[in-house]
Tab-separated table of C-alpha atoms in Angstrom:
chain	number	residue	atom	x	y	z
M	1	UNK	CA	49.628	81.822	118.968
M	2	UNK	CA	50.546	84.571	116.310
M	3	UNK	CA	50.006	87.383	118.531
M	4	UNK	CA	51.788	86.019	121.264
M	5	UNK	CA	54.812	84.927	118.812
M	6	UNK	CA	54.851	88.496	117.469
M	7	UNK	CA	55.082	89.903	121.008
M	8	UNK	CA	57.858	87.488	122.183
M	9	UNK	CA	60.062	87.957	118.801
M	10	UNK	CA	59.923	91.836	119.461
M	11	UNK	CA	61.197	91.586	122.810
M	12	UNK	CA	64.236	89.266	122.142
M	13	UNK	CA	66.547	88.989	119.556
M	14	UNK	CA	65.479	86.394	116.982
M	15	UNK	CA	67.447	87.516	113.927
M	16	UNK	CA	65.311	87.740	110.791
M	17	UNK	CA	61.922	86.805	112.817
M	18	UNK	CA	60.721	90.501	112.048
M	19	UNK	CA	60.069	89.383	108.439
M	20	UNK	CA	57.800	86.592	109.705
M	21	UNK	CA	56.176	88.955	111.882
M	22	UNK	CA	55.530	91.576	109.095
M	23	UNK	CA	53.982	88.507	106.998
M	24	UNK	CA	51.611	87.622	109.823
M	25	UNK	CA	50.502	91.375	110.098
M	26	UNK	CA	49.907	91.859	106.513
M	27	UNK	CA	47.873	88.648	106.305
M	28	UNK	CA	45.710	89.828	109.228
M	29	UNK	CA	47.007	86.874	111.446
M	30	UNK	CA	48.421	88.806	114.081
M	31	UNK	CA	48.242	92.522	115.245
M	32	UNK	CA	51.231	94.689	114.877
M	33	UNK	CA	53.263	94.162	118.097
M	34	UNK	CA	55.075	96.747	120.327
M	35	UNK	CA	58.443	95.930	121.644
M	36	UNK	CA	61.374	96.194	119.385
M	37	UNK	CA	59.184	95.976	116.318
M	38	UNK	CA	60.267	99.403	114.798
M	39	UNK	CA	63.914	98.958	115.749
M	40	UNK	CA	64.026	95.374	114.118
M	41	UNK	CA	62.614	96.760	111.034
M	42	UNK	CA	65.405	99.355	110.767
M	43	UNK	CA	67.798	96.554	111.062
M	44	UNK	CA	66.380	93.877	108.944
M	45	UNK	CA	65.635	96.179	106.026
M	46	UNK	CA	69.061	96.858	105.340
M	47	UNK	CA	69.593	93.086	104.835
M	48	UNK	CA	65.968	92.133	103.675
M	49	UNK	CA	65.572	89.241	101.385
M	50	UNK	CA	64.589	91.151	98.127
M	51	UNK	CA	68.384	91.515	97.114
M	52	UNK	CA	67.612	90.355	93.474
M	53	UNK	CA	65.324	93.575	92.988
M	54	UNK	CA	66.807	96.607	91.373
M	55	UNK	CA	68.143	99.492	93.485
M	56	UNK	CA	69.405	99.735	97.057
M	57	UNK	CA	68.290	97.191	99.526
M	58	UNK	CA	66.116	99.273	101.898
M	59	UNK	CA	64.430	101.091	98.934
M	60	UNK	CA	63.712	97.732	97.373
M	61	UNK	CA	62.161	96.611	100.505
M	62	UNK	CA	60.132	99.703	100.915
M	63	UNK	CA	58.839	99.465	97.397
M	64	UNK	CA	57.957	95.933	98.063
M	65	UNK	CA	56.134	96.545	101.117
M	66	UNK	CA	54.334	99.964	100.459
M	67	UNK	CA	52.617	99.857	103.792
M	68	UNK	CA	55.663	100.617	105.541
M	69	UNK	CA	55.797	104.051	103.864
M	70	UNK	CA	52.535	104.887	105.055
M	71	UNK	CA	53.132	104.226	108.713
M	72	UNK	CA	56.081	102.727	110.018
M	73	UNK	CA	58.793	105.121	108.205
M	74	UNK	CA	57.424	108.099	109.507
M	75	UNK	CA	57.143	106.415	113.144
M	76	UNK	CA	60.900	105.631	113.104
M	77	UNK	CA	61.538	109.091	111.689
M	78	UNK	CA	59.639	110.600	114.705
M	79	UNK	CA	62.210	108.813	117.093
M	80	UNK	CA	64.826	111.075	115.944
M	81	UNK	CA	67.385	108.388	115.801
M	82	UNK	CA	69.930	108.131	113.080
M	83	UNK	CA	69.404	105.364	110.699
M	84	UNK	CA	72.573	104.682	108.772
M	85	UNK	CA	73.703	105.267	105.332
M	86	UNK	CA	71.891	102.723	103.736
M	87	UNK	CA	68.285	104.379	105.072
M	88	UNK	CA	69.685	107.894	104.005
M	89	UNK	CA	70.497	106.685	100.498
M	90	UNK	CA	66.872	105.097	100.242
M	91	UNK	CA	65.058	107.701	101.602
M	92	UNK	CA	66.589	110.390	99.257
M	93	UNK	CA	65.904	108.002	96.366
M	94	UNK	CA	62.350	107.611	97.296
M	95	UNK	CA	61.990	111.141	97.825
M	96	UNK	CA	61.427	111.814	94.202
M	97	UNK	CA	58.403	109.274	94.280
M	98	UNK	CA	55.921	111.304	96.336
M	99	UNK	CA	57.590	111.581	99.626
M	100	UNK	CA	59.660	114.586	99.486
M	101	UNK	CA	57.675	117.090	101.481
M	102	UNK	CA	56.829	114.731	104.097
M	103	UNK	CA	60.615	113.885	104.419
M	104	UNK	CA	61.658	117.689	104.609
M	105	UNK	CA	59.038	118.127	107.427
M	106	UNK	CA	60.250	115.184	109.543
M	107	UNK	CA	63.807	116.273	109.401
M	108	UNK	CA	62.804	119.775	109.992
M	109	UNK	CA	61.010	118.849	113.134
M	110	UNK	CA	64.081	117.095	114.332
M	111	UNK	CA	66.410	119.843	113.656
M	112	UNK	CA	64.348	122.642	115.549
M	113	UNK	CA	64.323	119.994	118.559
M	114	UNK	CA	66.727	119.515	121.319
M	115	UNK	CA	67.987	116.121	119.975
M	116	UNK	CA	71.253	114.498	120.329
M	117	UNK	CA	73.906	116.240	117.952
M	118	UNK	CA	74.771	112.748	116.560
M	119	UNK	CA	71.246	111.909	115.621
M	120	UNK	CA	70.488	115.646	114.130
M	121	UNK	CA	73.681	115.140	112.065
M	122	UNK	CA	71.810	112.422	110.365
M	123	UNK	CA	69.020	114.457	109.726
M	124	UNK	CA	70.895	117.236	108.600
M	125	UNK	CA	72.610	115.147	106.228
M	126	UNK	CA	69.182	113.999	104.837
M	127	UNK	CA	68.114	117.673	104.049
M	128	UNK	CA	71.417	118.484	102.568
M	129	UNK	CA	71.091	115.647	100.233
M	130	UNK	CA	67.530	116.399	99.542
M	131	UNK	CA	68.811	119.970	98.426
M	132	UNK	CA	65.768	122.197	99.315
M	133	UNK	CA	64.623	124.648	96.749
M	134	UNK	CA	64.273	128.327	97.598
M	135	UNK	CA	60.297	127.919	97.715
M	136	UNK	CA	60.806	124.710	99.998
M	137	UNK	CA	63.099	126.744	102.263
M	138	UNK	CA	60.696	129.847	102.211
M	139	UNK	CA	57.716	127.613	103.387
M	140	UNK	CA	59.658	126.277	106.317
M	141	UNK	CA	61.634	129.596	107.128
M	142	UNK	CA	60.086	129.681	110.720
M	143	UNK	CA	61.670	126.466	111.353
M	144	UNK	CA	64.930	127.939	109.891
M	145	UNK	CA	64.772	130.856	112.234
M	146	UNK	CA	64.109	128.446	115.245
M	147	UNK	CA	67.383	126.156	114.077
M	148	UNK	CA	69.633	129.370	114.581
M	149	UNK	CA	68.903	128.763	118.292
M	150	UNK	CA	70.218	125.298	118.138
M	151	UNK	CA	72.817	123.908	120.311
M	152	UNK	CA	74.300	122.021	117.421
M	153	UNK	CA	76.774	124.129	115.326
M	154	UNK	CA	76.339	122.285	112.042
M	155	UNK	CA	72.565	122.920	112.332
M	156	UNK	CA	72.783	126.741	113.145
M	157	UNK	CA	75.473	127.072	110.176
M	158	UNK	CA	73.164	125.524	107.710
M	159	UNK	CA	70.172	127.470	108.993
M	160	UNK	CA	72.097	130.653	108.447
M	161	UNK	CA	73.075	129.631	104.928
M	162	UNK	CA	69.230	128.818	104.109
M	163	UNK	CA	68.483	132.427	105.491
M	164	UNK	CA	70.777	134.080	103.291
M	165	UNK	CA	69.375	132.379	100.209
M	166	UNK	CA	65.969	133.547	101.071
M	167	UNK	CA	67.186	137.171	102.165
M	168	UNK	CA	68.968	137.471	98.805
M	169	UNK	CA	65.711	135.966	96.908
M	170	UNK	CA	63.753	138.597	98.685
M	171	UNK	CA	61.927	135.722	100.429
M	172	UNK	CA	62.491	136.537	104.445
M	173	UNK	CA	61.992	140.064	106.052
M	174	UNK	CA	64.807	142.098	107.384
M	175	UNK	CA	63.045	142.363	110.710
M	176	UNK	CA	63.160	138.305	110.896
M	177	UNK	CA	66.779	138.120	110.349
M	178	UNK	CA	67.214	141.272	113.083
M	179	UNK	CA	65.402	138.971	115.517
M	180	UNK	CA	68.197	136.142	115.265
M	181	UNK	CA	70.646	136.704	118.192
M	182	UNK	CA	72.014	133.349	119.201
M	183	UNK	CA	74.600	132.473	116.660
M	184	UNK	CA	76.631	135.291	117.714
M	185	UNK	CA	76.690	134.061	121.266
M	186	UNK	CA	78.160	130.538	120.214
M	187	UNK	CA	81.735	129.860	121.187
M	188	UNK	CA	82.774	128.400	117.559
M	189	UNK	CA	83.763	131.119	115.200
M	190	UNK	CA	82.269	129.868	112.087
M	191	UNK	CA	78.633	130.412	113.028
M	192	UNK	CA	79.517	133.781	114.514
M	193	UNK	CA	81.333	134.818	111.136
M	194	UNK	CA	78.228	133.601	109.234
M	195	UNK	CA	75.972	135.539	111.179
M	196	UNK	CA	78.048	138.684	110.845
M	197	UNK	CA	78.074	138.245	107.089
M	198	UNK	CA	74.323	137.805	106.800
M	199	UNK	CA	73.635	140.893	108.933
M	200	UNK	CA	76.350	142.801	106.879
M	201	UNK	CA	74.472	141.759	103.838
M	202	UNK	CA	71.297	143.152	105.413
M	203	UNK	CA	72.923	146.425	106.309
M	204	UNK	CA	73.841	147.038	102.799
M	205	UNK	CA	70.555	146.411	101.305
M	206	UNK	CA	68.855	148.355	104.183
M	207	UNK	CA	71.122	151.252	105.063
M	208	UNK	CA	68.224	152.799	106.825
M	209	UNK	CA	68.164	149.681	109.489
M	210	UNK	CA	72.120	150.021	110.128
M	211	UNK	CA	71.629	151.245	113.605
M	212	UNK	CA	69.833	148.047	114.492
M	213	UNK	CA	72.551	145.852	112.832
M	214	UNK	CA	75.020	147.624	114.655
M	215	UNK	CA	73.272	146.847	118.043
M	216	UNK	CA	73.191	143.094	117.016
M	217	UNK	CA	76.637	143.078	115.877
M	218	UNK	CA	78.025	144.805	118.795
M	219	UNK	CA	77.395	141.704	120.656
M	220	UNK	CA	80.291	140.253	118.949
M	221	UNK	CA	82.936	142.664	120.109
M	222	UNK	CA	83.819	140.813	123.024
M	223	UNK	CA	83.480	137.594	121.613
M	224	UNK	CA	86.485	134.871	122.802
M	225	UNK	CA	87.327	134.228	119.311
M	226	UNK	CA	89.782	137.030	117.928
M	227	UNK	CA	88.792	136.642	114.377
M	228	UNK	CA	85.169	137.270	115.513
M	229	UNK	CA	86.063	140.346	117.537
M	230	UNK	CA	88.158	141.426	114.609
M	231	UNK	CA	85.364	141.367	111.964
M	232	UNK	CA	82.665	142.843	113.848
M	233	UNK	CA	84.295	146.571	113.836
M	234	UNK	CA	84.152	146.315	110.057
M	235	UNK	CA	80.507	145.697	109.807
M	236	UNK	CA	79.873	148.659	112.569
M	237	UNK	CA	82.472	151.072	110.684
M	238	UNK	CA	81.621	150.352	107.123
M	239	UNK	CA	78.675	148.198	106.928
M	240	UNK	CA	80.682	145.559	104.857
M	241	UNK	CA	83.050	142.622	105.071
């Protein structure tokens, strides 16, 4: 009956029944069900019964049941759905308890995917609050380069900022920067201007690559935004902004 109850409870709306299901699973009285088990976990941990514990509710619940941090949390993150501010705060807090690299890797996978912008925004907020170091950015620079081709403007802008940090630290090759083309083709001017600024920095540091920089920047001369069209010739003529 325990398995049957768990299956029924995760395919219907039984309110706080998730906690009972979780207890049955932990005690070995039922197998972990499918259905809406993960969705119900996300909702119930925000209002979990351990309200007397120190710290935000979600973080307290995950500390109380560390098995969730071994499996379920990562399965939820892999669904690429936004989890809300309570989960965001909890994961940032728990990142300093041995989960930082895995959180960054999980967010990176979503940001280089073709997910919905509204969901990607949550994962971008997670990464920004984690504030990756130069070393963490460097070890994930292949993903940063892929993010520059995202359909999500804020993701592209953040990726360009990360590449600038790496370039100024000497942690990314100029050839890799010159391989980036997509931001200049975007309609929004912020990403296009950020891309031009990064290319101008590359031209200053590597004058011998000026022709290649010019070839890339030339793609912005017919951009639909006047600000972008005006900025491109400055790089072509002087190699600076």
